[in-house]
Amino acid sequence: MKALGCDIGSLFSKAVVMDGDVLLAWKIMETTGNIAGEVDGLVEEVCREAGVSRHNLDGMVATGSGAEFLKDADFLEDEVACIGWAARCFLPEVDLVVDIGGQSITSMLLDPEGEVLDFMRNDKCASGSGRFLEVMAAAVGIPVERIDEEASRAAKRVPISSQCGVFVESEVITHVNNGESPQDIVAGLCDAVARIVTSQARRFGGGNRYTFTGGVARVRTVVDLVRERMEGDYQPFPLDPMLAAAVGAALLVEAS
């Protein structure tokens, strides 16, 4: 069964074509102005790579804040449900998923069947999110794709005490003015993100087995720092963690 899942977020849109639990093709595109047109092009491109026409798919499911922009989706699904279902299909023993996305962090508890029992999202503040890390790292001249490389060269992690993005920026500027290296600052930023993520995840009091999804789960430094603080057994998501919601959306076609 060939199905398409599309996760249309505020910063990036992701589309996948799945055949059962096999990923045939995927695309990630930055979300800009003409979202409907961009999503339509994204779907056409990922279908072309998968060697299937969108009209011959067994189903299409959209999720994310811009899900309604996929006009011919068979149905829309909540992003939390999609991520939970992806975790259930690939990591059935996981009971805690922490999604570190572009604008928010979402922790979700799963039952043995992959149903989301409860979740918590910090969507009131972008602190700890992908956008937060990207902007703060850019302030010291480090692009997001080099965060791991530069953090690995750090001699120390400069302390970032605030959990508010505005105050963190002020702290970063102070560290720059005090002569701290960009590497030490970005290592401190990764540690600050890990602290925020861990604090939220621990509030559930669960997570014997856990995984991370979302774009920040690509940043190995952050993942390792969270793992140092978390109890339980970490199980990495087997596909690109940024695709988790789109993958779950596609898998829900067969489940429905």
mmCIF file with all atom_site columns, N, CA and C in Angstrom, residues 6-7 60-68 73-83 245 248-250 252:
data_model
loop_
_atom_site.group_PDB
_atom_site.id
_atom_site.type_symbol
_atom_site.label_atom_id
_atom_site.label_alt_id
_atom_site.label_comp_id
_atom_site.label_asym_id
_atom_site.label_entity_id
_atom_site.label_seq_id
_atom_site.pdbx_PDB_ins_code
_atom_site.Cartn_x
_atom_site.Cartn_y
_atom_site.Cartn_z
_atom_site.occupancy
_atom_site.B_iso_or_equiv
_atom_site.pdbx_formal_charge
_atom_site.auth_seq_id
_atom_site.auth_comp_id
_atom_site.auth_asym_id
_atom_site.auth_atom_id
_atom_site.pdbx_PDB_model_num
ATOM 1  N N  . CYS A 1 6   ? 2.222  14.133 4.749  1.00 0.00 ? 6   CYS A N  1
ATOM 2  C CA . CYS A 1 6   ? 2.780  15.479 4.591  1.00 0.00 ? 6   CYS A CA 1
ATOM 3  C C  . CYS A 1 6   ? 2.632  16.237 5.909  1.00 0.00 ? 6   CYS A C  1
ATOM 4  N N  . ASP A 1 7   ? 3.744  16.691 6.440  1.00 0.00 ? 7   ASP A N  1
ATOM 5  C CA . ASP A 1 7   ? 3.772  17.466 7.680  1.00 0.00 ? 7   ASP A CA 1
ATOM 6  C C  . ASP A 1 7   ? 4.124  18.901 7.316  1.00 0.00 ? 7   ASP A C  1
ATOM 7  N N  . MET A 1 60  ? -3.625 9.868  1.107  1.00 0.00 ? 60  MET A N  1
ATOM 8  C CA . MET A 1 60  ? -2.766 10.975 1.515  1.00 0.00 ? 60  MET A CA 1
ATOM 9  C C  . MET A 1 60  ? -3.317 11.553 2.816  1.00 0.00 ? 60  MET A C  1
ATOM 10 N N  . VAL A 1 61  ? -2.418 11.756 3.770  1.00 0.00 ? 61  VAL A N  1
ATOM 11 C CA . VAL A 1 61  ? -2.802 12.344 5.053  1.00 0.00 ? 61  VAL A CA 1
ATOM 12 C C  . VAL A 1 61  ? -1.894 13.535 5.330  1.00 0.00 ? 61  VAL A C  1
ATOM 13 N N  . ALA A 1 62  ? -2.479 14.626 5.779  1.00 0.00 ? 62  ALA A N  1
ATOM 14 C CA . ALA A 1 62  ? -1.720 15.832 6.105  1.00 0.00 ? 62  ALA A CA 1
ATOM 15 C C  . ALA A 1 62  ? -1.783 16.101 7.598  1.00 0.00 ? 62  ALA A C  1
ATOM 16 N N  . THR A 1 63  ? -0.712 16.670 8.124  1.00 0.00 ? 63  THR A N  1
ATOM 17 C CA . THR A 1 63  ? -0.640 17.032 9.532  1.00 0.00 ? 63  THR A CA 1
ATOM 18 C C  . THR A 1 63  ? 0.172  18.309 9.664  1.00 0.00 ? 63  THR A C  1
ATOM 19 N N  . GLY A 1 64  ? 0.300  18.803 10.870 1.00 0.00 ? 64  GLY A N  1
ATOM 20 C CA . GLY A 1 64  ? 1.047  20.032 11.106 1.00 0.00 ? 64  GLY A CA 1
ATOM 21 C C  . GLY A 1 64  ? 0.155  21.256 11.110 1.00 0.00 ? 64  GLY A C  1
ATOM 22 N N  . SER A 1 65  ? 0.748  22.397 11.447 1.00 0.00 ? 65  SER A N  1
ATOM 23 C CA . SER A 1 65  ? -0.030 23.634 11.583 1.00 0.00 ? 65  SER A CA 1
ATOM 24 C C  . SER A 1 65  ? -0.648 24.094 10.274 1.00 0.00 ? 65  SER A C  1
ATOM 25 N N  . GLY A 1 66  ? -0.068 23.672 9.141  1.00 0.00 ? 66  GLY A N  1
ATOM 26 C CA . GLY A 1 66  ? -0.604 24.070 7.838  1.00 0.00 ? 66  GLY A CA 1
ATOM 27 C C  . GLY A 1 66  ? -1.241 22.925 7.083  1.00 0.00 ? 66  GLY A C  1
ATOM 28 N N  . ALA A 1 67  ? -1.746 21.932 7.781  1.00 0.00 ? 67  ALA A N  1
ATOM 29 C CA . ALA A 1 67  ? -2.279 20.721 7.139  1.00 0.00 ? 67  ALA A CA 1
ATOM 30 C C  . ALA A 1 67  ? -3.344 21.017 6.102  1.00 0.00 ? 67  ALA A C  1
ATOM 31 N N  . GLU A 1 68  ? -4.127 22.058 6.322  1.00 0.00 ? 68  GLU A N  1
ATOM 32 C CA . GLU A 1 68  ? -5.237 22.353 5.399  1.00 0.00 ? 68  GLU A CA 1
ATOM 33 C C  . GLU A 1 68  ? -4.757 22.795 4.025  1.00 0.00 ? 68  GLU A C  1
ATOM 34 N N  . ALA A 1 73  ? -5.890 16.058 0.412  1.00 0.00 ? 73  ALA A N  1
ATOM 35 C CA . ALA A 1 73  ? -5.644 15.039 1.441  1.00 0.00 ? 73  ALA A CA 1
ATOM 36 C C  . ALA A 1 73  ? -6.929 14.276 1.743  1.00 0.00 ? 73  ALA A C  1
ATOM 37 N N  . ASP A 1 74  ? -6.802 12.983 1.978  1.00 0.00 ? 74  ASP A N  1
ATOM 38 C CA . ASP A 1 74  ? -7.974 12.183 2.336  1.00 0.00 ? 74  ASP A CA 1
ATOM 39 C C  . ASP A 1 74  ? -8.506 12.574 3.712  1.00 0.00 ? 74  ASP A C  1
ATOM 40 N N  . PHE A 1 75  ? -7.587 12.884 4.620  1.00 0.00 ? 75  PHE A N  1
ATOM 41 C CA . PHE A 1 75  ? -8.007 13.436 5.906  1.00 0.00 ? 75  PHE A CA 1
ATOM 42 C C  . PHE A 1 75  ? -6.813 14.111 6.579  1.00 0.00 ? 75  PHE A C  1
ATOM 43 N N  . LEU A 1 76  ? -7.117 14.935 7.563  1.00 0.00 ? 76  LEU A N  1
ATOM 44 C CA . LEU A 1 76  ? -6.101 15.629 8.351  1.00 0.00 ? 76  LEU A CA 1
ATOM 45 C C  . LEU A 1 76  ? -5.987 14.930 9.702  1.00 0.00 ? 76  LEU A C  1
ATOM 46 N N  . GLU A 1 77  ? -4.776 14.901 10.234 1.00 0.00 ? 77  GLU A N  1
ATOM 47 C CA . GLU A 1 77  ? -4.579 14.239 11.522 1.00 0.00 ? 77  GLU A CA 1
ATOM 48 C C  . GLU A 1 77  ? -3.702 15.113 12.420 1.00 0.00 ? 77  GLU A C  1
ATOM 49 N N  . ASP A 1 78  ? -3.953 15.046 13.699 1.00 0.00 ? 78  ASP A N  1
ATOM 50 C CA . ASP A 1 78  ? -3.169 15.796 14.670 1.00 0.00 ? 78  ASP A CA 1
ATOM 51 C C  . ASP A 1 78  ? -1.712 15.335 14.652 1.00 0.00 ? 78  ASP A C  1
ATOM 52 N N  . GLU A 1 79  ? -0.795 16.292 14.773 1.00 0.00 ? 79  GLU A N  1
ATOM 53 C CA . GLU A 1 79  ? 0.632  15.987 14.696 1.00 0.00 ? 79  GLU A CA 1
ATOM 54 C C  . GLU A 1 79  ? 1.075  15.045 15.814 1.00 0.00 ? 79  GLU A C  1
ATOM 55 N N  . VAL A 1 80  ? 0.548  15.230 17.003 1.00 0.00 ? 80  VAL A N  1
ATOM 56 C CA . VAL A 1 80  ? 0.917  14.367 18.126 1.00 0.00 ? 80  VAL A CA 1
ATOM 57 C C  . VAL A 1 80  ? 0.524  12.917 17.835 1.00 0.00 ? 80  VAL A C  1
ATOM 58 N N  . ALA A 1 81  ? -0.667 12.711 17.296 1.00 0.00 ? 81  ALA A N  1
ATOM 59 C CA . ALA A 1 81  ? -1.115 11.358 16.955 1.00 0.00 ? 81  ALA A CA 1
ATOM 60 C C  . ALA A 1 81  ? -0.217 10.732 15.894 1.00 0.00 ? 81  ALA A C  1
ATOM 61 N N  . CYS A 1 82  ? 0.214  11.530 14.919 1.00 0.00 ? 82  CYS A N  1
ATOM 62 C CA . CYS A 1 82  ? 1.079  11.015 13.846 1.00 0.00 ? 82  CYS A CA 1
ATOM 63 C C  . CYS A 1 82  ? 2.436  10.591 14.391 1.00 0.00 ? 82  CYS A C  1
ATOM 64 N N  . ILE A 1 83  ? 3.034  11.429 15.231 1.00 0.00 ? 83  ILE A N  1
ATOM 65 C CA . ILE A 1 83  ? 4.340  11.091 15.808 1.00 0.00 ? 83  ILE A CA 1
ATOM 66 C C  . ILE A 1 83  ? 4.216  9.852  16.688 1.00 0.00 ? 83  ILE A C  1
ATOM 67 N N  . ALA A 1 245 ? 6.585  12.934 11.942 1.00 0.00 ? 245 ALA A N  1
ATOM 68 C CA . ALA A 1 245 ? 5.148  13.231 11.808 1.00 0.00 ? 245 ALA A CA 1
ATOM 69 C C  . ALA A 1 245 ? 4.638  12.863 10.423 1.00 0.00 ? 245 ALA A C  1
ATOM 70 N N  . GLY A 1 248 ? 4.402  9.061  10.233 1.00 0.00 ? 248 GLY A N  1
ATOM 71 C CA . GLY A 1 248 ? 3.220  8.604  10.955 1.00 0.00 ? 248 GLY A CA 1
ATOM 72 C C  . GLY A 1 248 ? 1.936  8.875  10.199 1.00 0.00 ? 248 GLY A C  1
ATOM 73 N N  . ALA A 1 249 ? 1.880  10.042 9.536  1.00 0.00 ? 249 ALA A N  1
ATOM 74 C CA . ALA A 1 249 ? 0.691  10.377 8.739  1.00 0.00 ? 249 ALA A CA 1
ATOM 75 C C  . ALA A 1 249 ? 0.483  9.358  7.627  1.00 0.00 ? 249 ALA A C  1
ATOM 76 N N  . ALA A 1 250 ? 1.570  9.000  6.926  1.00 0.00 ? 250 ALA A N  1
ATOM 77 C CA . ALA A 1 250 ? 1.462  8.015  5.847  1.00 0.00 ? 250 ALA A CA 1
ATOM 78 C C  . ALA A 1 250 ? 1.051  6.647  6.387  1.00 0.00 ? 250 ALA A C  1
ATOM 79 N N  . LEU A 1 252 ? -0.749 6.019  8.902  1.00 0.00 ? 252 LEU A N  1
ATOM 80 C CA . LEU A 1 252 ? -2.148 6.034  9.339  1.00 0.00 ? 252 LEU A CA 1
ATOM 81 C C  . LEU A 1 252 ? -3.128 5.753  8.200  1.00 0.00 ? 252 LEU A C  1
#
